[in-house]
Coordinates of C-alpha atoms in Angstrom, one line a residue:
M1 CA -93.2 -31.6 100.9
A2 CA -91.0 -29.4 98.9
L3 CA -92.2 -26.3 95.9
Q4 CA -89.5 -25.9 93.6
P5 CA -88.6 -21.8 93.1
S6 CA -90.1 -20.8 89.5
L7 CA -93.7 -22.4 91.7
K8 CA -93.2 -20.1 94.5
S9 CA -96.5 -18.3 93.7
L10 CA -98.4 -21.4 94.7
I11 CA -98.1 -20.4 97.9
I12 CA -101.7 -19.2 98.1
A13 CA -101.4 -17.8 101.8
G14 CA -99.6 -17.4 104.5
S15 CA -96.4 -16.5 104.8
P16 CA -93.1 -18.9 103.1
G17 CA -91.5 -19.2 106.5
S18 CA -94.6 -20.3 108.4
P19 CA -93.9 -23.7 110.4
H20 CA -97.4 -25.6 109.4
T21 CA -98.2 -26.1 105.7
L22 CA -101.6 -27.5 104.5
E23 CA -101.1 -28.7 101.4
L24 CA -104.4 -28.7 98.5
F25 CA -104.3 -30.6 95.5
L26 CA -107.3 -29.2 93.3
D27 CA -108.2 -29.8 89.5
Y28 CA -109.8 -26.6 88.1
V29 CA -112.6 -28.8 86.7
C30 CA -113.9 -30.7 89.5
P31 CA -116.6 -29.3 91.0
F32 CA -115.5 -30.6 94.6
S33 CA -112.4 -29.0 94.2
R34 CA -114.6 -25.7 93.4
K35 CA -116.5 -25.8 96.9
M36 CA -112.7 -26.3 98.6
T37 CA -111.6 -23.1 96.6
L38 CA -114.2 -20.8 97.8
V39 CA -114.4 -22.1 101.6
V40 CA -110.5 -21.3 101.4
N41 CA -110.9 -18.1 99.8
S42 CA -113.1 -16.5 102.4
V43 CA -112.9 -18.8 105.3
L44 CA -108.7 -19.7 105.0
K45 CA -106.5 -16.9 103.7
P46 CA -107.9 -14.4 106.2
L47 CA -106.9 -16.5 109.1
F48 CA -103.3 -17.1 107.5
D49 CA -102.8 -13.8 105.9
E50 CA -100.9 -11.1 107.8
G51 CA -103.2 -10.1 111.1
G52 CA -105.2 -13.4 110.8
K53 CA -105.4 -15.4 114.2
Y54 CA -102.9 -17.8 113.0
S55 CA -100.7 -15.2 111.1
G56 CA -96.9 -16.7 110.4
K57 CA -97.9 -20.6 111.6
V58 CA -99.5 -21.5 108.3
K59 CA -99.1 -21.5 104.9
V60 CA -101.2 -22.9 102.2
I61 CA -99.7 -24.4 98.9
F62 CA -102.2 -24.7 95.8
R63 CA -101.3 -28.2 94.2
N64 CA -102.4 -28.8 90.4
Q65 CA -103.9 -31.7 90.4
V66 CA -104.1 -32.6 86.6
Q67 CA -107.1 -35.4 86.1
P68 CA -107.0 -36.9 82.9
W69 CA -110.4 -38.4 82.9
H70 CA -111.5 -35.1 81.8
A71 CA -110.4 -33.4 78.8
S72 CA -109.6 -30.1 79.2
S73 CA -107.9 -30.3 82.6
T74 CA -104.1 -30.5 81.3
F75 CA -105.3 -27.0 79.3
V76 CA -106.6 -25.3 82.6
H77 CA -103.5 -26.6 85.0
E78 CA -101.0 -25.1 81.9
A79 CA -102.7 -22.0 82.1
G80 CA -102.1 -21.9 85.7
I81 CA -99.1 -22.6 86.0
A82 CA -98.5 -20.0 83.2
V83 CA -100.4 -17.5 85.6
A84 CA -98.1 -17.7 87.8
R85 CA -95.3 -17.2 85.5
A86 CA -96.7 -14.6 83.7
A87 CA -98.4 -12.3 86.5
P88 CA -97.5 -14.5 90.0
E89 CA -99.4 -12.3 91.9
K90 CA -102.6 -12.9 89.8
F91 CA -102.3 -16.1 90.2
W92 CA -105.0 -17.2 93.0
A93 CA -107.6 -14.7 91.4
F94 CA -107.1 -16.4 88.7
S95 CA -107.3 -19.9 90.2
V96 CA -111.0 -18.9 91.9
L97 CA -112.3 -17.3 89.2
L98 CA -111.5 -20.2 87.0
M99 CA -112.9 -22.7 89.8
E100 CA -116.2 -20.1 89.1
R101 CA -116.4 -20.1 85.6
Q102 CA -114.9 -24.2 85.4
E103 CA -118.5 -25.1 84.0
E104 CA -117.3 -23.3 80.7
F105 CA -114.4 -25.8 80.5
Y106 CA -116.5 -28.9 81.2
D107 CA -115.9 -32.0 78.5
I108 CA -119.1 -31.1 77.0
P109 CA -118.5 -27.3 76.6
T110 CA -115.3 -28.0 75.3
S111 CA -116.0 -30.8 73.1
T112 CA -115.9 -28.9 69.9
M113 CA -113.1 -26.9 70.6
T114 CA -109.5 -27.0 69.5
P115 CA -106.5 -26.6 71.7
L116 CA -105.7 -23.2 70.2
Q117 CA -109.7 -21.8 71.4
I118 CA -109.7 -23.5 74.7
R119 CA -106.1 -21.6 75.4
E120 CA -107.7 -18.5 73.9
K121 CA -111.0 -18.9 76.4
L122 CA -108.3 -19.0 79.0
A123 CA -106.8 -16.1 77.8
E124 CA -109.8 -14.2 78.2
V125 CA -110.2 -15.6 81.6
A126 CA -107.1 -14.3 82.6
S127 CA -107.9 -11.1 81.5
Q128 CA -111.4 -10.8 83.5
A129 CA -108.9 -11.8 86.4
G130 CA -106.9 -8.7 86.2
L131 CA -104.2 -9.4 84.2
T132 CA -102.7 -6.5 82.3
S133 CA -102.8 -6.6 78.4
V134 CA -98.9 -7.4 78.8
Q135 CA -99.5 -9.8 81.5
V136 CA -101.9 -11.9 78.9
K137 CA -99.4 -11.6 76.0
A138 CA -96.9 -13.3 78.1
F139 CA -99.5 -15.7 79.7
S140 CA -100.7 -16.2 76.0
D141 CA -97.1 -16.8 74.9
A142 CA -96.7 -19.3 77.8
L143 CA -98.9 -21.2 76.4
A144 CA -98.1 -21.3 72.7
L145 CA -96.9 -24.2 71.0
K146 CA -93.4 -25.0 70.8
G147 CA -91.4 -25.4 67.5
S148 CA -91.0 -29.4 68.1
P149 CA -94.4 -31.4 66.6
N150 CA -94.3 -32.9 70.1
G151 CA -92.0 -30.7 72.5
G152 CA -95.3 -29.1 74.2
V153 CA -95.6 -25.7 75.9
S154 CA -92.7 -23.3 78.2
V155 CA -94.5 -24.5 81.1
T156 CA -94.6 -28.2 80.2
D157 CA -92.2 -28.9 82.7
E158 CA -93.3 -26.8 85.3
L159 CA -97.0 -29.1 84.8
K160 CA -94.8 -32.3 84.3
Y161 CA -92.9 -31.7 88.3
T162 CA -96.5 -30.6 90.0
I163 CA -97.8 -34.4 88.7
K164 CA -94.6 -35.8 89.2
I165 CA -95.6 -34.8 92.8
S166 CA -98.6 -36.1 92.6
R167 CA -97.8 -39.4 91.6
Q168 CA -94.3 -40.0 94.0
N169 CA -97.3 -39.0 97.1
G170 CA -99.8 -41.5 95.6
I171 CA -102.3 -38.6 95.1
H172 CA -105.0 -39.8 93.2
V173 CA -108.2 -37.9 93.1
S174 CA -109.1 -34.5 93.9
P175 CA -109.7 -32.4 96.6
T176 CA -106.9 -34.0 98.7
V177 CA -105.4 -32.3 101.8
L178 CA -101.9 -32.7 103.3
W179 CA -101.2 -30.9 106.7
D180 CA -97.8 -30.8 107.4
G181 CA -97.3 -33.7 104.6
L182 CA -99.4 -36.7 105.5
V183 CA -102.7 -36.9 104.3
A184 CA -105.9 -35.3 106.2
N185 CA -108.3 -37.9 105.0
E186 CA -111.2 -36.0 107.3
I187 CA -110.8 -32.5 105.5
S188 CA -114.0 -32.8 103.1
S189 CA -115.0 -30.2 100.3
S190 CA -118.2 -29.9 102.5
W191 CA -116.2 -28.0 105.5
G192 CA -117.4 -24.5 106.4
S193 CA -115.6 -22.3 109.1
K194 CA -116.9 -24.3 111.7
E195 CA -114.9 -27.3 111.0
W196 CA -112.3 -25.6 109.8
A197 CA -112.3 -24.0 113.2
D198 CA -112.0 -27.1 115.3
F199 CA -109.3 -28.5 113.0
L200 CA -107.1 -25.8 113.4
A201 CA -107.4 -25.9 117.1
N202 CA -106.6 -29.2 117.0
K203 CA -103.6 -29.2 114.7
V204 CA -102.0 -25.7 115.5
I205 CA -99.0 -26.1 117.9
A206 CA -96.3 -23.8 116.8
Q207 CA -96.1 -20.8 118.7

């Protein structure tokens, strides 16, 4: 599927010109998305990045899968997009760290927090992920409410884009994985290196 230019940093592994595409629809507050993210980081990225077995053959796109039954899902995905804007090279590091700390943003921990407090906490995660003070300021500015009473924040349009991508393609839950544009239902968050190795051996046909 397509990816608008302002979100090009959501290509988290491989070259943008790679012929095969693996798309990961993940929610930052989904435990199963957390499992898959950690495997992607340790197993898949080394295979697809420069020097890896499938370098130049497969690219991986992170798709923000907002799940509104998790109360903070919108806030955490706004934050991911804000990092993609303020410090694109830190997007994946932020995403991994946020997945690791996702329990802090579950329903009960955030139930007594205001939206501003949630965003302040997300700024602390961004700082821990390696954003500079200037980048954290840009991150926070991207999450500042607009002047109109119901106008959202400056990354709202990008968030709408990611949600529309999910809706028009019938993606309902996370994690959902697409291979070359088709849902690969066989892929599970419980997969490790062997399952992914077998899958890729069967699917990668690009020379």
